Coordinates of N, CA and C and ligand atoms in Angstrom, one line a residue:
X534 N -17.9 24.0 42.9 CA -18.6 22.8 43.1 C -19.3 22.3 41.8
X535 N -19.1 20.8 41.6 CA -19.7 20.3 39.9 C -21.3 20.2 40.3
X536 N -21.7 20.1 39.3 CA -23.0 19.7 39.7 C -23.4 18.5 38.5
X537 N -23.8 17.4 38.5 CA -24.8 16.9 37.0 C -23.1 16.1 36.7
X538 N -23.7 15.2 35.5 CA -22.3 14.3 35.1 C -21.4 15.0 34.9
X539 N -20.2 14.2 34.5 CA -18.9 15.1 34.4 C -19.1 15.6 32.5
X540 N -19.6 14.9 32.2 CA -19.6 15.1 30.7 C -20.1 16.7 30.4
X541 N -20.8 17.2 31.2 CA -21.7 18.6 31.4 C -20.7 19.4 31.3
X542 N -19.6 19.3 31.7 CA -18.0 20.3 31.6 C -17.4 20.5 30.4
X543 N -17.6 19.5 29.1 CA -16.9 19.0 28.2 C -18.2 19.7 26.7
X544 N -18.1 20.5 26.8 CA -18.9 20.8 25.2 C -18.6 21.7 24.1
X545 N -19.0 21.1 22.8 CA -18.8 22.0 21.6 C -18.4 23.5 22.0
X546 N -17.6 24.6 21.8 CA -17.4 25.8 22.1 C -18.7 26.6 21.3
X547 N -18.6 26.1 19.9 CA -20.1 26.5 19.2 C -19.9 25.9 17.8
X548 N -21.1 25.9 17.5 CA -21.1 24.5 16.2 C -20.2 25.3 14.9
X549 N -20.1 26.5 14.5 CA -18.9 26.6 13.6 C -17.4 27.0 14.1
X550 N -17.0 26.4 15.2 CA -15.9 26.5 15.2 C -15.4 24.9 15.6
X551 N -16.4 24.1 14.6 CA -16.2 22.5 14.8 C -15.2 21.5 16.1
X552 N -13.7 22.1 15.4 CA -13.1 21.2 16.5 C -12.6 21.5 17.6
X553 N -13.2 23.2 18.3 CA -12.7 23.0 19.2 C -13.5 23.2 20.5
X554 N -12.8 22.3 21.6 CA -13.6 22.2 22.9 C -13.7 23.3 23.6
X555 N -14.8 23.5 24.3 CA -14.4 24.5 25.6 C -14.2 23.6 26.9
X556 N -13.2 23.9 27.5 CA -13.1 22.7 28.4 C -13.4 23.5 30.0
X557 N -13.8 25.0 29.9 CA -14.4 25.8 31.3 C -13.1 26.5 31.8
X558 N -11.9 26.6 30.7 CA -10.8 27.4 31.4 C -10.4 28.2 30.0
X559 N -11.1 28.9 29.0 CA -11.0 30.0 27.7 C -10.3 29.3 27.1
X560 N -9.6 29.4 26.4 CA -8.6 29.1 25.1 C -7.8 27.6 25.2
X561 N -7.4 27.2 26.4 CA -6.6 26.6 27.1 C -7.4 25.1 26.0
X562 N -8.3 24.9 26.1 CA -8.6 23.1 24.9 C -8.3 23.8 24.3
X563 N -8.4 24.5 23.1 CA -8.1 24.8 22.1 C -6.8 24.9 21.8
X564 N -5.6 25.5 22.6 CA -4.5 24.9 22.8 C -4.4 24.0 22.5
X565 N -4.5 23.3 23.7 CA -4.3 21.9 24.3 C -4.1 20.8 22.6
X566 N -5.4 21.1 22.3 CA -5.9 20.1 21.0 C -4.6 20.5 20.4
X567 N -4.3 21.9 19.9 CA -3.1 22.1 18.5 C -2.1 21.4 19.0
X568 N -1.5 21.3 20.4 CA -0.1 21.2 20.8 C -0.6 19.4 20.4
X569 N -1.6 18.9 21.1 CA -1.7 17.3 20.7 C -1.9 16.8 19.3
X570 N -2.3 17.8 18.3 CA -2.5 17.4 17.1 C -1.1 17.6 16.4
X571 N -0.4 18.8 16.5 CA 1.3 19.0 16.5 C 1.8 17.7 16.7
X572 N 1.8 16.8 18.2 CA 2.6 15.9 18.5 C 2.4 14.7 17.8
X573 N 0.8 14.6 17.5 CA 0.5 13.5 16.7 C 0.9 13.6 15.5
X574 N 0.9 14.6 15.0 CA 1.4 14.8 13.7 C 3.2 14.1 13.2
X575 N 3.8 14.8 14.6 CA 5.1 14.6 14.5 C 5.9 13.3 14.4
X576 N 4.4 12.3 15.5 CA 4.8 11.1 15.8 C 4.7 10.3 14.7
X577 N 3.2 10.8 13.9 CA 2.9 10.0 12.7 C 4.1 9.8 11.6
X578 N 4.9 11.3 11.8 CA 5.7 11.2 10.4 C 6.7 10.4 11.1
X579 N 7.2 10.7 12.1 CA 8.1 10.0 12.9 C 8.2 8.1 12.5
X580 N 6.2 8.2 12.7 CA 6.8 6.3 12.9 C 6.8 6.3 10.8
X581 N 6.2 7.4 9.9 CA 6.5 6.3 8.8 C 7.6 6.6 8.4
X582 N 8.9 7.7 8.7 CA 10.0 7.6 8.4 C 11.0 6.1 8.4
X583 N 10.4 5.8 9.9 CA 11.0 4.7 10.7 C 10.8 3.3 9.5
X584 N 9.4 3.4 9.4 CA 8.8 2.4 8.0 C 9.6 2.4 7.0
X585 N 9.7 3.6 6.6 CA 10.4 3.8 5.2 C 12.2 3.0 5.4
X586 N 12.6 3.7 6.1 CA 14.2 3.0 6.8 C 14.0 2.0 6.6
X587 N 13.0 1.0 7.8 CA 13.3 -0.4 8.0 C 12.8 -0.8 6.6
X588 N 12.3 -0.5 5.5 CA 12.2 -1.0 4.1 C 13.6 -1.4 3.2
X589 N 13.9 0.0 3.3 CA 15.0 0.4 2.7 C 16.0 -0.8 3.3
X590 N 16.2 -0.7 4.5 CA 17.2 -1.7 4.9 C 17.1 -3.2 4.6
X591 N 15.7 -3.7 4.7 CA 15.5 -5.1 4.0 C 15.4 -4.7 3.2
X592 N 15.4 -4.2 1.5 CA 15.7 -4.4 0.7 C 17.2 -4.5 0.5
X593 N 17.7 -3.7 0.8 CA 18.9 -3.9 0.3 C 19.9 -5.2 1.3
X594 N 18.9 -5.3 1.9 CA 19.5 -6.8 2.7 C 19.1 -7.8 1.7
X595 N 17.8 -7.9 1.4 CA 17.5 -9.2 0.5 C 18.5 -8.6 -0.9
X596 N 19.0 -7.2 -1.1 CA 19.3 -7.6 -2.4 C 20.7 -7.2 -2.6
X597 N 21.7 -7.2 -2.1 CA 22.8 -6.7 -1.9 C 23.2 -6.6 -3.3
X598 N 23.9 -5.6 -3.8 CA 24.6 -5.2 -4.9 C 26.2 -5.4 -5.1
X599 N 26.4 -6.1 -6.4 CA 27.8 -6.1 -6.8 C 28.3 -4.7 -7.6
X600 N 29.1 -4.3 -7.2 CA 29.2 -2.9 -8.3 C 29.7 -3.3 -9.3
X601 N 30.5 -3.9 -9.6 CA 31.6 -4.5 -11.1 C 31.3 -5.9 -11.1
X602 N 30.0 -6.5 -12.0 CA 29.6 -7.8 -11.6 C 30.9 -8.4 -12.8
X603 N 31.3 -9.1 -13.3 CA 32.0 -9.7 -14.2 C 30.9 -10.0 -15.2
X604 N 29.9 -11.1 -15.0 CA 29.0 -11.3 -15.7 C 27.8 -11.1 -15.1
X605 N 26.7 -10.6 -16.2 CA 25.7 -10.1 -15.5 C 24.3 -10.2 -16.9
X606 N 22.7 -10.4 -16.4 CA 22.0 -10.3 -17.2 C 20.7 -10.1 -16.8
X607 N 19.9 -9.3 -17.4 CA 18.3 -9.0 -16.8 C 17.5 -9.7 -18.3
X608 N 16.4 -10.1 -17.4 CA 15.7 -11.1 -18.8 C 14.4 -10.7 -18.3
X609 N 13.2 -10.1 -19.0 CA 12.0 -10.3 -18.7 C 10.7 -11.5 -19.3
X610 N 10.3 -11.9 -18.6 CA 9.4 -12.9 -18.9 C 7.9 -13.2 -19.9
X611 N 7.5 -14.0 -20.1 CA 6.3 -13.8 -20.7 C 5.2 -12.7 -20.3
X612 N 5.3 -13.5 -18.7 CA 4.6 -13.3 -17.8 C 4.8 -11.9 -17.3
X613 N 6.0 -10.4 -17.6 CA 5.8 -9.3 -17.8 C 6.8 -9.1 -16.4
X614 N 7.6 -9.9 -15.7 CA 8.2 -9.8 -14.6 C 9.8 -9.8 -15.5
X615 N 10.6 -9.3 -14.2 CA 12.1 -9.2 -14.8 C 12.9 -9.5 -13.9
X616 N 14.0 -10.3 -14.0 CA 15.0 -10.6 -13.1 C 16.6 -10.2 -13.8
X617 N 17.1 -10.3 -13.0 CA 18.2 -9.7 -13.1 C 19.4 -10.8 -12.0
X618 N 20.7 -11.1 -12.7 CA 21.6 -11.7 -11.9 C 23.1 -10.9 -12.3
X619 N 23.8 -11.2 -11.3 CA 25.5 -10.1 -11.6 C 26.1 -11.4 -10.7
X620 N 27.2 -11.5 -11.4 CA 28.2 -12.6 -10.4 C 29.6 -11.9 -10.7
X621 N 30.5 -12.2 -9.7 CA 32.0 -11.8 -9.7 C 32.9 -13.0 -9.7
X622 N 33.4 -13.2 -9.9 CA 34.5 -14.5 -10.7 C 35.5 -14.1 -9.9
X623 N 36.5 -15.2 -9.5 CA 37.8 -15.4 -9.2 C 38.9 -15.6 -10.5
X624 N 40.2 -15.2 -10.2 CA 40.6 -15.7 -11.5 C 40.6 -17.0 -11.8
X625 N 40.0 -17.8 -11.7 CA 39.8 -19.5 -11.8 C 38.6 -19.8 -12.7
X626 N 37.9 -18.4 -12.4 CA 36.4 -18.5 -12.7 C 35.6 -19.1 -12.0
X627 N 35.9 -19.1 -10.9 CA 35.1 -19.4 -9.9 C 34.0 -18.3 -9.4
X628 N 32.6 -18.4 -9.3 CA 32.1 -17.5 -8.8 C 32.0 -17.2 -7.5
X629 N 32.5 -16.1 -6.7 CA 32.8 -15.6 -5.5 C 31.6 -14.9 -5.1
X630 N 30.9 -13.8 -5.6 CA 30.0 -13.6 -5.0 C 29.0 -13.3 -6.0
X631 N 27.6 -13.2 -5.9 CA 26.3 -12.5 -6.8 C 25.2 -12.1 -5.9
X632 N 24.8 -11.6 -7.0 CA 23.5 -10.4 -6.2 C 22.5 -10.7 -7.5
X633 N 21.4 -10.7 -6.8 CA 20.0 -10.9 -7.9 C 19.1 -9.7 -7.7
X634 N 17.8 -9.7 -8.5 CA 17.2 -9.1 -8.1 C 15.5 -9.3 -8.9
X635 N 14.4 -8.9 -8.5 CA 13.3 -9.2 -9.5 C 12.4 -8.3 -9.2
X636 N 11.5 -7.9 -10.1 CA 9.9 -7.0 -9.7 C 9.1 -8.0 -9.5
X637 N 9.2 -9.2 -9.8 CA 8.4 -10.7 -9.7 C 8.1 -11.1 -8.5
X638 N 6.8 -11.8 -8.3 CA 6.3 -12.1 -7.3 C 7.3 -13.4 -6.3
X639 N 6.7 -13.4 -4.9 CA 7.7 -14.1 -4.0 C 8.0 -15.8 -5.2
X640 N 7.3 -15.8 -5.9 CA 8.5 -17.2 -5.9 C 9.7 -16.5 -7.4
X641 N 9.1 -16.0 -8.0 CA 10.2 -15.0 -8.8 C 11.6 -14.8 -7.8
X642 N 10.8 -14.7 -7.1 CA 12.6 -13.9 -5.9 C 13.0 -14.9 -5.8
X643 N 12.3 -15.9 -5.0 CA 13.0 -17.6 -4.6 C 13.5 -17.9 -5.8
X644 N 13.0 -17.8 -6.3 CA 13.9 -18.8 -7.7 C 15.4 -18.2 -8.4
X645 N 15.3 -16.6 -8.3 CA 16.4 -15.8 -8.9 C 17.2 -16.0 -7.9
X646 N 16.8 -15.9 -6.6 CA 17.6 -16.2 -5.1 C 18.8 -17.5 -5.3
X647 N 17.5 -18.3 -5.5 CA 18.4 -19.7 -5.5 C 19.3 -19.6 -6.8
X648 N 19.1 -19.8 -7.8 CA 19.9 -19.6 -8.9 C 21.4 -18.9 -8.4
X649 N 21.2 -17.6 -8.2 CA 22.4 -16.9 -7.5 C 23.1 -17.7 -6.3
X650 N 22.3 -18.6 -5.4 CA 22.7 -19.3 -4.6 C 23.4 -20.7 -5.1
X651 N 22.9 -21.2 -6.1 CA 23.8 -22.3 -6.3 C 24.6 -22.0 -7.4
X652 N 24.9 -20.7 -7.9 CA 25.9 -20.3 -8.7 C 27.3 -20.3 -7.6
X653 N 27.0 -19.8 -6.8 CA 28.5 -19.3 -5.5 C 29.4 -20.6 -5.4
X654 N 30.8 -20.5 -5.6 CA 31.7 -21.4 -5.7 C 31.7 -22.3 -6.6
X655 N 31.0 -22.3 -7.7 CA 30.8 -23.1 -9.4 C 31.4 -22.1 -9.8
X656 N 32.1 -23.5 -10.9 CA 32.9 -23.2 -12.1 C 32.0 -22.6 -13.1
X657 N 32.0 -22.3 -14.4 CA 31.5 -21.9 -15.3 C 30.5 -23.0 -16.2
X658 N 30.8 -24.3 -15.8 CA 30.4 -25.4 -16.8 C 29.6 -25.8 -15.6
X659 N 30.1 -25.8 -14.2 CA 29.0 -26.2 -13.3 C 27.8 -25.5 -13.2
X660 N 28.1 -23.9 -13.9 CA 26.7 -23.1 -12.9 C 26.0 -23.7 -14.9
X661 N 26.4 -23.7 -15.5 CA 25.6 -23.7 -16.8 C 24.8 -25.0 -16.6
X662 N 25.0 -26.0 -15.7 CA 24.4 -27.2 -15.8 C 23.1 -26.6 -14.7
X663 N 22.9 -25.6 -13.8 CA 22.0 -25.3 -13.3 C 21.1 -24.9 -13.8
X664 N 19.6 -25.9 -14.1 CA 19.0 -25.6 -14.7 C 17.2 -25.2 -14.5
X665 N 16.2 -25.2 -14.6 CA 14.9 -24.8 -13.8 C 14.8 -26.0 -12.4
X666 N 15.0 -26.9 -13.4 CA 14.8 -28.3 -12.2 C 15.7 -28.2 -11.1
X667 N 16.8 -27.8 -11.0 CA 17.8 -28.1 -10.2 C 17.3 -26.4 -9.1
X668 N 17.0 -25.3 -9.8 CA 16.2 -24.3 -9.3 C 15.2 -24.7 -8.3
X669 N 13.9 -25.2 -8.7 CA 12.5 -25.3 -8.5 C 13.2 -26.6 -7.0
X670 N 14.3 -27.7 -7.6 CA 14.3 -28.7 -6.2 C 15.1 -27.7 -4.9
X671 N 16.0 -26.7 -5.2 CA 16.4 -26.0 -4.3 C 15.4 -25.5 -3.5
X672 N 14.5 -25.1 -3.9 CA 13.4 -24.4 -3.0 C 12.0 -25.3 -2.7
X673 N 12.5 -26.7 -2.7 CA 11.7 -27.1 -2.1 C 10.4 -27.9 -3.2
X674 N 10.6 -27.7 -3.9 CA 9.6 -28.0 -5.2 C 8.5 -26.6 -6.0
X675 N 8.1 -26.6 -7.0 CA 7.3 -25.8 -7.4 C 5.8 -26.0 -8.2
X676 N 5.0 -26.0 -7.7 CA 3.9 -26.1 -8.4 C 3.8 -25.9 -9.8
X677 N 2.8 -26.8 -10.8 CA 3.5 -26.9 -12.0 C 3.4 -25.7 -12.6
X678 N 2.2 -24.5 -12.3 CA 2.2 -23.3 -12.6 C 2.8 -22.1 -12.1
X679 N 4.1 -22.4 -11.2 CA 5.4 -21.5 -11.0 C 6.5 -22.0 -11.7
X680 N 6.4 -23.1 -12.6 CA 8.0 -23.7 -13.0 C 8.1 -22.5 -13.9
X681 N 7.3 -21.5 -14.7 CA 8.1 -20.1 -15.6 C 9.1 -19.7 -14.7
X682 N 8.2 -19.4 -13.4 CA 10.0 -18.7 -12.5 C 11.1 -19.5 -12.4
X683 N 10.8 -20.6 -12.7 CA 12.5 -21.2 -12.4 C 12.9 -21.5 -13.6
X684 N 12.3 -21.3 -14.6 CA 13.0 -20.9 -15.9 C 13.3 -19.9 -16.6
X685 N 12.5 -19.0 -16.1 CA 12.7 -17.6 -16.3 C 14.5 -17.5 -15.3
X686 N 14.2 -17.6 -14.4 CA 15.6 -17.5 -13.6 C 16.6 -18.4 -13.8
X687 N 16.7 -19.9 -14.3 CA 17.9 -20.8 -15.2 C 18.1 -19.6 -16.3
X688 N 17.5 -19.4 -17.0 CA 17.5 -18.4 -18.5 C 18.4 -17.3 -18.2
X689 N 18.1 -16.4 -16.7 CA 18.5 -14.9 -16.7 C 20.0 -15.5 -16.2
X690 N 20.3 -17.1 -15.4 CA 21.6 -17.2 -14.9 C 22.4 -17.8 -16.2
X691 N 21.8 -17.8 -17.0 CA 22.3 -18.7 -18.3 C 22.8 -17.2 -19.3
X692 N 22.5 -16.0 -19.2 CA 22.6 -15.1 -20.0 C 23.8 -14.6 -19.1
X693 N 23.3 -14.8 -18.0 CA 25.0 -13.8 -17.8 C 26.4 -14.3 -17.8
X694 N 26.0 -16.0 -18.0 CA 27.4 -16.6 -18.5 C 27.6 -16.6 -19.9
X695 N 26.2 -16.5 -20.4 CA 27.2 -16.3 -22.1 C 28.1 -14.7 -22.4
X696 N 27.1 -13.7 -21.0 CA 28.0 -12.5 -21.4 C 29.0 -12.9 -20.9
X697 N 29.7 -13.7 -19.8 CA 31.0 -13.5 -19.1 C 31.7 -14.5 -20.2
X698 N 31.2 -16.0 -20.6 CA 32.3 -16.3 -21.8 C 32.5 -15.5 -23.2
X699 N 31.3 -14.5 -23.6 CA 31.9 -13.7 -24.3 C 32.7 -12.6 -24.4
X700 N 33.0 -12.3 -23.2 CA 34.1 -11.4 -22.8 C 35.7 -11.9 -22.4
X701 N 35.2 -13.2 -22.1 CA 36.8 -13.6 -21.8 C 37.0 -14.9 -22.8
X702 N 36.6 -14.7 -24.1 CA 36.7 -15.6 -25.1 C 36.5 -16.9 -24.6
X703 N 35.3 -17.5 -24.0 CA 35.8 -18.9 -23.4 C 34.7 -20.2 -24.0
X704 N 35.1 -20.7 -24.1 CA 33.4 -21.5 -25.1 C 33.2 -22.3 -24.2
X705 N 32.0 -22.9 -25.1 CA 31.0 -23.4 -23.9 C 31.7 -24.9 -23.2
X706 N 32.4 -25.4 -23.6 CA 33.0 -26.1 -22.3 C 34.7 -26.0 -22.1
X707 N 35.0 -24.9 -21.7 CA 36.6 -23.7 -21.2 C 37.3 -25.1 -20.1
X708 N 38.2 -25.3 -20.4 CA 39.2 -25.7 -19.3 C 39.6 -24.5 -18.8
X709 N 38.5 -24.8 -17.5 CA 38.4 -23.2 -16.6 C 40.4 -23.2 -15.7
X710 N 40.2 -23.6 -14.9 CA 41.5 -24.2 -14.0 C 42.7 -23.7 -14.6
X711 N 42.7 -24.6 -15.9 CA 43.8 -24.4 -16.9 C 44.1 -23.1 -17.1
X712 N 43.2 -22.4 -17.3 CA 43.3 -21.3 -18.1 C 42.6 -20.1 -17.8
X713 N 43.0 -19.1 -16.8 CA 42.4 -17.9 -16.1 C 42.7 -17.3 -17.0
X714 N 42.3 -16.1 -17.0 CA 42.2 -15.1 -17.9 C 43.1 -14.0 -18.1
X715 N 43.9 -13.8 -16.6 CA 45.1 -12.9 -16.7 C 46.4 -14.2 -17.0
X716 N 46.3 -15.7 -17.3 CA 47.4 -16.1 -17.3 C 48.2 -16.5 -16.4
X717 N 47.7 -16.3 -14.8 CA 48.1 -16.7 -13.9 C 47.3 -18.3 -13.0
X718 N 48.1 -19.0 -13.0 CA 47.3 -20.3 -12.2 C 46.9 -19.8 -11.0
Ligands
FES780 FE1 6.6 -14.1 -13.5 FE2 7.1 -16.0 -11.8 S1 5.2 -15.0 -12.1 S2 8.4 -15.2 -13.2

């Protein structure tokens, strides 16, 4: 039979053995607590593994990788950020696909993003004519103190076509069409 609140059941076992309860049946809280502190423990790692994954997967979603880019450049900025662009070419020279990438804050990304984005299916004289402006209007406009990112990112897409015309001998304005690089139309 209880007598007095229920709380009267529930007390410190003795003040140095801090966290554990006596709950009126010997060892059994003290248990009880390890097996729930075990579970919590397990859960905890459980959900930041889960965290870590779903990271991992949006990144490499936002940043998908070319392994053999044709042309490719990383450029860092005044401003101490670094972007990076890789494109893959058709034999036409057409760019088929690219992957970007930056440690630069969200409009850094937008801007390297877009760049890589309006590089895909330009010719080599087309993607060169993409320049901060034509950047900064794809995303909607830029505040006058973000236009470094969209020149930082014209600049890093502008370096990886001088490495890809310097590798396939082609100067700066190539009768692309004409003239692939294996010699095949
Ligand atoms: Fe550095 Fe935008 S803040 S490129």
């Amino acid at each position: 039979m209880l007598h007095g609140p229920c709380h009267s059941t529930l007390q410190p076992a003795s003040a140095s053995k801090g966290f554990a309860w006596n709950l009126g049946s010997g060892s059994t809280g003290t248990l009880g607590a390890g097996v729930m502190e075990t579970g919590s423990l397990l859960a905890g790692a459980g959900v930041l593994l889960a965290i870590v994954w779903i990271w991992f997967a949006v990144y490499y979603w936002l940043n998908p990788q070319l392994k053999n880019p044709d042309a490719k450049a990383r450029m860092t900025g005044t401003c101490g950020d670094t972007m990076e662009i890789g494109i893959q070419f058709d034999r036409k020279h057409v760019a088929v696909k690219t992957c970007c990438w930056t440690d630069g804050c969200i409009t850094s990304l937008n801007c390297i993003h877009a760049a890589a984005d309006l590089a895909k299916g330009k010719s080599v004289d087309a993607i060169l004519d993409i320049d901060a402006d034509a950047i900064q209007r794809s995303i909607g406009g830029l505040p006058k103190e973000h236009w470094h990112c969209a020149t930082l990112a014209a600049s890093t897409l502008h370096a990886a076509m001088d490495d890809y015309m310097n590798i396939h001998n082609l100067d700066s304005e190539p009768s692309l069409n004409d003239n692939p690089p294996d010699g095949n139309a």
